[in-house]
GROMACS .gro file of C-alpha atoms in nm:
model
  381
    1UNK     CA    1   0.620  -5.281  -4.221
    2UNK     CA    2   0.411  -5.465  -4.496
    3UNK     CA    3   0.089  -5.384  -4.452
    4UNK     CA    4  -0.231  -5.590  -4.667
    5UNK     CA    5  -0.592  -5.589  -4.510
    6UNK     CA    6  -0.901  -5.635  -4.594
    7UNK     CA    7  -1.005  -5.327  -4.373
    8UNK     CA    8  -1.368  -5.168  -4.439
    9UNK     CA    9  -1.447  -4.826  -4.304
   10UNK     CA   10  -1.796  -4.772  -4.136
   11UNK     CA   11  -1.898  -4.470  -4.274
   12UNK     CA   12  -1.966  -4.232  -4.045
   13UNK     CA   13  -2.390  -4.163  -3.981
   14UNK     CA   14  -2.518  -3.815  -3.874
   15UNK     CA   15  -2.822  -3.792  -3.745
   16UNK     CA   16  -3.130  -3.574  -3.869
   17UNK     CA   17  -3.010  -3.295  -3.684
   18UNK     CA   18  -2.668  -3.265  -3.864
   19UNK     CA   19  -2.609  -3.172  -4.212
   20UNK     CA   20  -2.440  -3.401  -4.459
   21UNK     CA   21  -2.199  -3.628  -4.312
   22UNK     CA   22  -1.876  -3.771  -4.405
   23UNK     CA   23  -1.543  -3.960  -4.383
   24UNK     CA   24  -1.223  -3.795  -4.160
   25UNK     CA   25  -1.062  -3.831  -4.556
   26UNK     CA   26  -0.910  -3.497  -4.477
   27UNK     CA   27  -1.084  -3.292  -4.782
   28UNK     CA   28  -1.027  -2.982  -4.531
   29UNK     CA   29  -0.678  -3.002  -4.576
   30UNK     CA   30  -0.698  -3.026  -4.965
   31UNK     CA   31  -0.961  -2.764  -5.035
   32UNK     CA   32  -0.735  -2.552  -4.896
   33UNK     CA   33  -0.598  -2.478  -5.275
   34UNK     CA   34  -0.974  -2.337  -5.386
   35UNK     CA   35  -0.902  -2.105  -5.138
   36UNK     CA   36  -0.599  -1.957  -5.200
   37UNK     CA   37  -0.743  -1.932  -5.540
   38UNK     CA   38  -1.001  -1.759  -5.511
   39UNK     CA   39  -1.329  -1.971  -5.559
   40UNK     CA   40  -1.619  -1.850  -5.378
   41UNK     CA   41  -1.848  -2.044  -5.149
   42UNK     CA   42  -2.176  -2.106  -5.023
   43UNK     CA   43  -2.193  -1.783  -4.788
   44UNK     CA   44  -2.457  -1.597  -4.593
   45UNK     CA   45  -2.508  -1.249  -4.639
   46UNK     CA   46  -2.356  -0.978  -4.372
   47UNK     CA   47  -2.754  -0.879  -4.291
   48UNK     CA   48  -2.780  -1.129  -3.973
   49UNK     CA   49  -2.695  -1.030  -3.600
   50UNK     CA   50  -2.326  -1.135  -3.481
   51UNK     CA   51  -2.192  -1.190  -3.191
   52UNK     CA   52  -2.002  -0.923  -3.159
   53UNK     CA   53  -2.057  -0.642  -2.913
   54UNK     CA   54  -2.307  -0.338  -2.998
   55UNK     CA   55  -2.066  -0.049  -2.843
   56UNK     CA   56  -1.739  -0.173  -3.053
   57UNK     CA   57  -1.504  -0.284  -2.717
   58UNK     CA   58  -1.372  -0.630  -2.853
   59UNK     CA   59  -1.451  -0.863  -2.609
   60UNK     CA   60  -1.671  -0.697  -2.355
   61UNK     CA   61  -2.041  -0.826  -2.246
   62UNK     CA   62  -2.331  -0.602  -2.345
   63UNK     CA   63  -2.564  -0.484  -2.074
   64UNK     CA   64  -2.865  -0.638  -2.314
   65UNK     CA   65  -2.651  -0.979  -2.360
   66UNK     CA   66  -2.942  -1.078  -2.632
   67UNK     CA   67  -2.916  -1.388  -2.756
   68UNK     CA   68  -2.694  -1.414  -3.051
   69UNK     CA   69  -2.689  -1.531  -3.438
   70UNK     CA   70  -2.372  -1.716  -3.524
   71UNK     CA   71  -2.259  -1.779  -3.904
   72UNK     CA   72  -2.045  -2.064  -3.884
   73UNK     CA   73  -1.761  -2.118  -4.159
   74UNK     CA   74  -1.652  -2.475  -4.205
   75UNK     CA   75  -1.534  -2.638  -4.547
   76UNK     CA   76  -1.629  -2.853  -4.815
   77UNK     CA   77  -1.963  -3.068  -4.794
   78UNK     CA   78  -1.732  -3.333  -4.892
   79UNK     CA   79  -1.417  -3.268  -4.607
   80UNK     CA   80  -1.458  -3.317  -4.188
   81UNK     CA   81  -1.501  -2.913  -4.080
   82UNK     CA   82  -1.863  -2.917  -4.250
   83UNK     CA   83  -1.998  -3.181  -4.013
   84UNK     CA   84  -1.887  -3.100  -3.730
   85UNK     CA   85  -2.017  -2.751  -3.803
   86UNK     CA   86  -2.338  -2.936  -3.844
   87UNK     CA   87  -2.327  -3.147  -3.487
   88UNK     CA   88  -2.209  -2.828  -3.293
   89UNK     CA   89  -2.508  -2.606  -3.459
   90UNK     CA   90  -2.746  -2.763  -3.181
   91UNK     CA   91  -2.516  -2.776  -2.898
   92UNK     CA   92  -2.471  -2.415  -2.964
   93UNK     CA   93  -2.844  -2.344  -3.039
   94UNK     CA   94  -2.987  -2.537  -2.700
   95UNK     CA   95  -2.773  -2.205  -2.493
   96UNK     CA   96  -2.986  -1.910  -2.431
   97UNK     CA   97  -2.736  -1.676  -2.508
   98UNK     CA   98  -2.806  -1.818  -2.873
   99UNK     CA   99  -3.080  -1.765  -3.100
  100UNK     CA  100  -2.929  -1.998  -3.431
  101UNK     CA  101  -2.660  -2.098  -3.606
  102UNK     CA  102  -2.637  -2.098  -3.957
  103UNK     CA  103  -2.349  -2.341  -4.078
  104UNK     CA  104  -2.181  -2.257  -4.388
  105UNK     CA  105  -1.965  -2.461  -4.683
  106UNK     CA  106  -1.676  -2.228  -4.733
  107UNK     CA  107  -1.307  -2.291  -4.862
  108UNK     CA  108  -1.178  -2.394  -4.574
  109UNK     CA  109  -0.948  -2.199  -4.348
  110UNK     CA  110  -0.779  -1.902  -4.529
  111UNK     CA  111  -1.116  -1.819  -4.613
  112UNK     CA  112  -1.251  -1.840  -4.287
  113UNK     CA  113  -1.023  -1.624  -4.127
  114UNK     CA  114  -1.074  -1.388  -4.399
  115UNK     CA  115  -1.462  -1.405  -4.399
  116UNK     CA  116  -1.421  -1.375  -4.001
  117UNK     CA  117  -1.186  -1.072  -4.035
  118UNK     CA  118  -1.435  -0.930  -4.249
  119UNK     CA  119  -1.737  -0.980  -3.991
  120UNK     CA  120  -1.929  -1.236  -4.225
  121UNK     CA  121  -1.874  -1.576  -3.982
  122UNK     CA  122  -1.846  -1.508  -3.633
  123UNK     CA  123  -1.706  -1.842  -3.563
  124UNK     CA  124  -1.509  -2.126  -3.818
  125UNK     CA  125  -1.295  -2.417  -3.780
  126UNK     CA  126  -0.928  -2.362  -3.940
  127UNK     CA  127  -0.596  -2.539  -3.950
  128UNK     CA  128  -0.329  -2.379  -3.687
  129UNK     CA  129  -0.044  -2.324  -3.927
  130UNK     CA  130  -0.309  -2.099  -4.122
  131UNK     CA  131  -0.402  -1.942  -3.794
  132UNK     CA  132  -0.064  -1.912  -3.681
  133UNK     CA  133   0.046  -1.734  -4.047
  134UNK     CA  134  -0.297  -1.503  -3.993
  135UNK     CA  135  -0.198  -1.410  -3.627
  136UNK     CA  136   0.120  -1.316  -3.717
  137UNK     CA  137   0.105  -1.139  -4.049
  138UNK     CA  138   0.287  -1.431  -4.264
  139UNK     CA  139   0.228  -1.527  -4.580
  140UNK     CA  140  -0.130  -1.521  -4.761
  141UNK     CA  141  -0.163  -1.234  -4.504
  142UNK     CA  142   0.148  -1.067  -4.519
  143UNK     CA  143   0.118  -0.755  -4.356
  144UNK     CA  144  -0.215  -0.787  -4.246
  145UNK     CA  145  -0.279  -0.978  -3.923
  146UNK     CA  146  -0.552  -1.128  -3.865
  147UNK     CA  147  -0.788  -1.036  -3.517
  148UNK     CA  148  -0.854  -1.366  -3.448
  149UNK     CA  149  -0.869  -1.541  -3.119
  150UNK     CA  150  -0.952  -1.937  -3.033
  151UNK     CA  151  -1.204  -2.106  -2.847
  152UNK     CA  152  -1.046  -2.431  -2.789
  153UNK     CA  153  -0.854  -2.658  -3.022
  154UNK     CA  154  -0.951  -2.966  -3.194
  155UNK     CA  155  -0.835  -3.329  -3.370
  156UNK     CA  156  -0.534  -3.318  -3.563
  157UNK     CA  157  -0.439  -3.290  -3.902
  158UNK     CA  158  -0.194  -3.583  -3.957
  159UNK     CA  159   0.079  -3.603  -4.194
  160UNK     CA  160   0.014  -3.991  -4.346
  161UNK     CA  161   0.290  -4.086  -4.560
  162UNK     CA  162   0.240  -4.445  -4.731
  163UNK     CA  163   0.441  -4.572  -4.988
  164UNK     CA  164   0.435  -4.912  -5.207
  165UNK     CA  165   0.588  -5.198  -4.993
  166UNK     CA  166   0.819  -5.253  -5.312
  167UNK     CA  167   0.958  -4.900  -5.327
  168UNK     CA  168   1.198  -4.984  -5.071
  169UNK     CA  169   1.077  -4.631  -4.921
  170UNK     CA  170   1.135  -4.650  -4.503
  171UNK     CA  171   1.253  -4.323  -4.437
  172UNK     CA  172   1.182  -3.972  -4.549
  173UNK     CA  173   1.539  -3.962  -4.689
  174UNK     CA  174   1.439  -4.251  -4.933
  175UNK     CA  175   1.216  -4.026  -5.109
  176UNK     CA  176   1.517  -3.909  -5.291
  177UNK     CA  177   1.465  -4.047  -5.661
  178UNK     CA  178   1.135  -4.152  -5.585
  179UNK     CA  179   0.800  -4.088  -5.734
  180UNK     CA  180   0.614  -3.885  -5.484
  181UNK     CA  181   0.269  -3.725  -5.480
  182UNK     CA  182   0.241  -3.461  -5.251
  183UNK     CA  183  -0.077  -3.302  -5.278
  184UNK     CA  184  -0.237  -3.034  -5.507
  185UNK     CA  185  -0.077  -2.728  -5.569
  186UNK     CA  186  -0.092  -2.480  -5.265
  187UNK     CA  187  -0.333  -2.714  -5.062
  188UNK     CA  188  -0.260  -2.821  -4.717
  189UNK     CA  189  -0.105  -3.160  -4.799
  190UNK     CA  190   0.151  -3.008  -5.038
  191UNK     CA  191   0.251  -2.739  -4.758
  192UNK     CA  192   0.337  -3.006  -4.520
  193UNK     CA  193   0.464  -3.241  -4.788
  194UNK     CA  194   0.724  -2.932  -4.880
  195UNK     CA  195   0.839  -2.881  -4.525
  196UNK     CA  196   0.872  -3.255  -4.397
  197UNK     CA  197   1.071  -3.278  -4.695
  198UNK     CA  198   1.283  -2.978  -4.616
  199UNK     CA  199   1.325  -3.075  -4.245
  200UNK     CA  200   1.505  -3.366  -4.448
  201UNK     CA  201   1.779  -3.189  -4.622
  202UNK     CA  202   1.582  -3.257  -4.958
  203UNK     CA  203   1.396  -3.069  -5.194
  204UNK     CA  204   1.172  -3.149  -5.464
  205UNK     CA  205   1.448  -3.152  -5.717
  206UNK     CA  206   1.580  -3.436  -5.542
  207UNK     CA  207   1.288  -3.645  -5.659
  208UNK     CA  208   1.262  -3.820  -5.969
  209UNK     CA  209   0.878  -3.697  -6.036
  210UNK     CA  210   0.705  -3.467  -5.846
  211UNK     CA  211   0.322  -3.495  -5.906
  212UNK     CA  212   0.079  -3.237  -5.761
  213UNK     CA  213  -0.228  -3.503  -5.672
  214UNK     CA  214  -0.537  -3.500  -5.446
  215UNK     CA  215  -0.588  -3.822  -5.291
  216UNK     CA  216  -0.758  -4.023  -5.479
  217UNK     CA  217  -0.537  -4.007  -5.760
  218UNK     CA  218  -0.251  -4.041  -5.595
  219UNK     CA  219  -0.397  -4.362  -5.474
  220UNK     CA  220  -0.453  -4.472  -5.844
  221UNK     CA  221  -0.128  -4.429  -5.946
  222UNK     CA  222   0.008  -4.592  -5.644
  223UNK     CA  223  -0.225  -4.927  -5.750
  224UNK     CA  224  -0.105  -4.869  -6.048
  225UNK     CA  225   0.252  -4.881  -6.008
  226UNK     CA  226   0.286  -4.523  -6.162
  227UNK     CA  227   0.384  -4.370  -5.800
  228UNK     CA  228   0.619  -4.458  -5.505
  229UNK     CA  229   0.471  -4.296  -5.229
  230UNK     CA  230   0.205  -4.015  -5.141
  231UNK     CA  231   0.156  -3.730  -4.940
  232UNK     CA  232  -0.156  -3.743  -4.671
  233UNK     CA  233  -0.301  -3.503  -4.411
  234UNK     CA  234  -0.596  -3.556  -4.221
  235UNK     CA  235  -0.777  -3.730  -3.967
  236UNK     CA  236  -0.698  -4.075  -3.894
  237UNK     CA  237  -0.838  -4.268  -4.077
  238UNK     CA  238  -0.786  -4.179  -4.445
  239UNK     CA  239  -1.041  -4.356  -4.609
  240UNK     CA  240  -0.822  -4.345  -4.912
  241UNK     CA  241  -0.579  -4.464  -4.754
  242UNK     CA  242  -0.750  -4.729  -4.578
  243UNK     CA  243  -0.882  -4.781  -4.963
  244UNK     CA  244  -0.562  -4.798  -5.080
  245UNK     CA  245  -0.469  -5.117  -4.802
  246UNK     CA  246  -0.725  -5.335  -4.970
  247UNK     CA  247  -0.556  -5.333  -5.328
  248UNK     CA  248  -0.182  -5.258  -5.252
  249UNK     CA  249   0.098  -5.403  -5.006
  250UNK     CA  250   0.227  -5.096  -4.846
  251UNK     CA  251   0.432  -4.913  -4.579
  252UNK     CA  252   0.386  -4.602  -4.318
  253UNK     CA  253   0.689  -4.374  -4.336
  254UNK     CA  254   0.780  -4.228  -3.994
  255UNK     CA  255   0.806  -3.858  -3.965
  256UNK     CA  256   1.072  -3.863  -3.653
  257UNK     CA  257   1.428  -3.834  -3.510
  258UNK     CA  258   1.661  -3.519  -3.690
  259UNK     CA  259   1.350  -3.499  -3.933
  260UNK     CA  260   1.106  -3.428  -3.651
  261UNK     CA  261   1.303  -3.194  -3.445
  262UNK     CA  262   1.374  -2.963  -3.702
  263UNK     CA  263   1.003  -2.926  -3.838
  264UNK     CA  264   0.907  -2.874  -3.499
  265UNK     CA  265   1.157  -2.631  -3.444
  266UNK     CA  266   1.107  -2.428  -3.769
  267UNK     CA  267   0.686  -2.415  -3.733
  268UNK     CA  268   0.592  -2.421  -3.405
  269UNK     CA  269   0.218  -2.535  -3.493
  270UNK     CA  270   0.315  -2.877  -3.575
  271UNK     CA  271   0.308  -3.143  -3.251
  272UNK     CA  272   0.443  -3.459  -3.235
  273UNK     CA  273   0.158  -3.794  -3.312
  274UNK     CA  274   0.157  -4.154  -3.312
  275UNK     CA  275  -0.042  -4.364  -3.501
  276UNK     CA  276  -0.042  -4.657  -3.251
  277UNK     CA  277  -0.020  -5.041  -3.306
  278UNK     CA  278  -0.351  -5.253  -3.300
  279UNK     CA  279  -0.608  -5.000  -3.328
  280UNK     CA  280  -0.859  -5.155  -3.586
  281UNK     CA  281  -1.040  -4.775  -3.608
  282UNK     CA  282  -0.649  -4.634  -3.691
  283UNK     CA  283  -0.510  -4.932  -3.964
  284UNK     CA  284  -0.466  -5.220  -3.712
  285UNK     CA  285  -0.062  -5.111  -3.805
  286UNK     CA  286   0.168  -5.378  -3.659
  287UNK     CA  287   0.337  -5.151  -3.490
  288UNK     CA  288   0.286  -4.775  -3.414
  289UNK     CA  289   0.427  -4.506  -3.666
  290UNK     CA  290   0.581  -4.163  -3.503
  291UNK     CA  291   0.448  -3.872  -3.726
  292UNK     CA  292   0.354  -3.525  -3.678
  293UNK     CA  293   0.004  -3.346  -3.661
  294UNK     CA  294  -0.123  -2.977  -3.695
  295UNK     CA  295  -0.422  -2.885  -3.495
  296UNK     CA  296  -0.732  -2.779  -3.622
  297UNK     CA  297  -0.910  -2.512  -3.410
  298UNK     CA  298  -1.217  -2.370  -3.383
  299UNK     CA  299  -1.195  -1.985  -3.336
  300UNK     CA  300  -1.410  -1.635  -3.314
  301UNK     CA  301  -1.383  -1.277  -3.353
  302UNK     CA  302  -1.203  -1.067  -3.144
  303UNK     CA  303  -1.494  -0.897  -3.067
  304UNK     CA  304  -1.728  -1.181  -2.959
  305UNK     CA  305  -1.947  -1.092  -2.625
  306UNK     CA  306  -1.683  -1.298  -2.349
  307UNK     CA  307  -2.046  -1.438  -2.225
  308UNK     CA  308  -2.128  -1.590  -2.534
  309UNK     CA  309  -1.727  -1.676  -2.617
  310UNK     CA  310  -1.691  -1.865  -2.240
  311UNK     CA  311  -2.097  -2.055  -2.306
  312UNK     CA  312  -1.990  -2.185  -2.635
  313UNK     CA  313  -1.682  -2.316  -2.488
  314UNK     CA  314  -1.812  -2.436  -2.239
  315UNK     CA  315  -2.095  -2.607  -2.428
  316UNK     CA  316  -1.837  -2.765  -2.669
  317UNK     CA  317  -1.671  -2.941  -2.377
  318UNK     CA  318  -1.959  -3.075  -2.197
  319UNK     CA  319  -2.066  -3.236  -2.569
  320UNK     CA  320  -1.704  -3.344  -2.618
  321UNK     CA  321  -1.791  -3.552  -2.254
  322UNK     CA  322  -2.100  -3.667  -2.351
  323UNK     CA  323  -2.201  -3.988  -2.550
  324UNK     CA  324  -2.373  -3.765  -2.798
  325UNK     CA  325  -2.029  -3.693  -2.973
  326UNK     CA  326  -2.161  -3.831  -3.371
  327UNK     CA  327  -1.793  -3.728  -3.566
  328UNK     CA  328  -1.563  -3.990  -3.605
  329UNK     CA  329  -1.274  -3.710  -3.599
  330UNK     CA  330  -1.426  -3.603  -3.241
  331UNK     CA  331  -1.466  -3.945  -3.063
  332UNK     CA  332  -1.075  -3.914  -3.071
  333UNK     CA  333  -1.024  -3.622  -2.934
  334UNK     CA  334  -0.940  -3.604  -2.603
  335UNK     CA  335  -1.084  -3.284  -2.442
  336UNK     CA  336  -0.808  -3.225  -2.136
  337UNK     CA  337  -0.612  -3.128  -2.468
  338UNK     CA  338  -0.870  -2.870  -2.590
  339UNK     CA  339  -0.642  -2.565  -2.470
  340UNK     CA  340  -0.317  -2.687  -2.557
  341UNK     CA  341  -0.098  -2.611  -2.858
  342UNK     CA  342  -0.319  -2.298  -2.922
  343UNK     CA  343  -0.155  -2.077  -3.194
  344UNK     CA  344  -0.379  -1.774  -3.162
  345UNK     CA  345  -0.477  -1.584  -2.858
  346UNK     CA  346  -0.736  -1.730  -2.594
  347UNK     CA  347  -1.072  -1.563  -2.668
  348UNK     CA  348  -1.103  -1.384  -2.283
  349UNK     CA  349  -1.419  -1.581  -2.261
  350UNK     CA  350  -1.259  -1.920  -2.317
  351UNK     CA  351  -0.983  -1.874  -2.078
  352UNK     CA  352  -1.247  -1.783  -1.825
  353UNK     CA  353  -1.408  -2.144  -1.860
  354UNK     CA  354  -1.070  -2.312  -1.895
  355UNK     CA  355  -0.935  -2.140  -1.532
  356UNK     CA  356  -1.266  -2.268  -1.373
  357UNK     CA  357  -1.175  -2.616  -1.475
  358UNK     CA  358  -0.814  -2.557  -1.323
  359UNK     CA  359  -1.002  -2.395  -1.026
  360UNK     CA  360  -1.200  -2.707  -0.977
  361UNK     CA  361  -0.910  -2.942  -1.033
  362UNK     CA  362  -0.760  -2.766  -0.781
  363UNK     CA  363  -1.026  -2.814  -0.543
  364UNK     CA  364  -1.060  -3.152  -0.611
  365UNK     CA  365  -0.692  -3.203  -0.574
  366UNK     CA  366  -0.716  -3.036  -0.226
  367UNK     CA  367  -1.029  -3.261  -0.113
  368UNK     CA  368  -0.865  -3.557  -0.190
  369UNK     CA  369  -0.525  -3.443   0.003
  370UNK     CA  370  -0.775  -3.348   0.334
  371UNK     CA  371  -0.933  -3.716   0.300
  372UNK     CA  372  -0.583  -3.884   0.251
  373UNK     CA  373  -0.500  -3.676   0.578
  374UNK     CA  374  -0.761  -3.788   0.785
  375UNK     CA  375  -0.731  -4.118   0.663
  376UNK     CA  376  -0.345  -4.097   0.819
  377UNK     CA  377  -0.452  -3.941   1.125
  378UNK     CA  378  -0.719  -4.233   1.206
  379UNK     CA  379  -0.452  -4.517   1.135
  380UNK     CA  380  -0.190  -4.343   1.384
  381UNK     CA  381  -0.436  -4.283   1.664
   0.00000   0.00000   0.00000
């Protein structure tokens, strides 16, 4: 589809309570090379009270159940994670099982599983094909499993693909002899980018040029005639992409059919999306695009009190109700889907709210069945 619009993005406002606010532009996904790096960030010291239990059984309540202090891992200043770390630091604070949070700038999600694992966060937000390669030993941890368990899951990670309207690009198998940027080197763009491209039949020797770019230079060489297509994953929208739209005549390229099947097949963490047709807040597309998504999740330790585990879950779906919710990535997330597609074990506490919602489904379920057979019995007599 040719696609040319004078789109603006509303950047998204936080109020005084949060920290520093941004655009979904999917930094998360991209700092994700700094981490697997090595470079250090902004981190508390290990000298603050967790959540964990005092007597060392993962999972169980204290007799005390003090209030807590949470260290929460999120991502660059600059990506999504860090402000929503920033609106969920009050919603966790107003509990009484809670004395603060502290919200921390960190790499992103290896390093939040790994600052987790090593007892300095107690809770982060992390993409689920990281979580899934941490809970099984794959990998970055290789070997070493990760004891890791989720709260509840959150917005999707979406794999964008755009290419120049001219390219002739409408498929992923017309990326063969293309000019394709697919994301810095071991970042979360270029992980996808190599599997889509895999669940293709292709590799990146079937491309004519190969470059390793973040977003906003792949957008500059796409204005610039200098690249074909380009390699996006993040919340919807991408205000690069959306950027991009203003300058450039281009086209979505679906992620679907054969293509689809077999990604899903191969990583289980990715889920099927659809960037739907007339949605002015999603690219006012002409028509929807079928793509796939990876979860981002918000989990704890193992060890986290399940009192403190089942209030912050709790907590995090009452605000997810509310008309409080300040992140654009959150205000399209539906929360019926926060326990579905989890890759890591249900924190104990977590499942315990999430079977009182089935509970009270169920008794809703069974009210309105009496009503509907009382109703029957007063029209037959």
């Amino acid at each position: 589809m040719m696609l040319r619009t004078g789109m603006l993005v509303a950047a998204l406002g936080l109020s005084g309570a949060l920290l520093a606010g941004c655009g979904d532009d999917g930094s998360d996904a991209e700092t994700e090379e700094a981490t697997q790096n090595g470079e250090s960030s902004s981190q508390a010291s290990e000298g603050q009270t967790s959540a964990g239990d005092t007597n060392g059984e993962g999972g169980q309540q204290t007799a005390s159940a003090e209030p807590v202090s949470l260290i929460f891992g999120t991502g660059g200043t600059g990506g999504t994670y860090y402000p929503i770390g920033g609106a969920l630091k009050g919603v966790f604070e107003a509990s009484d099982l809670v004395d603060d949070v502290q919200v921390v700038s960190t790499g992103a999600s290896v390093q939040n599983i790994n600052n987790i694992t090593d007892g300095l966060n107690q809770i982060a937000i992390v993409m689920s094909d990281v979580a899934y390669d941490a809970v099984n030993g794959e990998n970055q941890f290789d070997g070493q499993p990760a004891d890791i368990q989720a709260l509840a899951g959150l917005y999707p990670n979406v794999v964008q693909i755009v290419a120049t309207e001219d390219s002739g690009i409408e498929s992923i198998a017309d990326l063969e002899g293309k000019r394709v940027g697919v994301g810095k080197v071991g970042s979360g763009v270029e992980q996808s980018a190599a599997k889509v491209i895999e669940s293709a039949d292709l590799s990146y020797d079937d491309l004519a040029q190969v470059s390793h770019t973040g977003y906003a230079d792949s957008v500059t060489s796409m204005s610039n005639g200098n690249l074909d297509a380009a390699f996006f994953t993040s919340g919807v929208p991408n205000s690069s992409i959306t950027g991009l739209m203003q300058s450039t005549d281009i086209t979505f390229v679906p992620v679907s059919g054969d293509v689809a099947d077999k990604l899903l097949e191969a990583y289980p963490y990715y889920e099927t999306y659809t960037l739907p047709a007339g949605a002015p807040e999603r690219y006012d597309l002409g028509e929807e695009v079928d793509t796939v998504a990876i979860r981002n999740m918000l989990i704890v330790s193992g060890d986290m009190r399940d009192d403190v585990a089942e209030e912050l879950t709790q907590r995090f779906h009452d605000y997810l109700n509310s008309e409080n919710v300040s992140v654009g990535a959150l205000k399209q997330f539906d929360p019926d889907t926060m326990n579905q597609n989890l890759v890591a074990p249900v924190h104990p506490g977590a499942q315990a709210f999430y079977d009182s919602l089935s509970s009270e489904d169920g008794d809703a379920d069974d009210t309105s069945d009496e009503a509907s057979s009382e109703d029957a019995d007063d029209a037959q007599s």
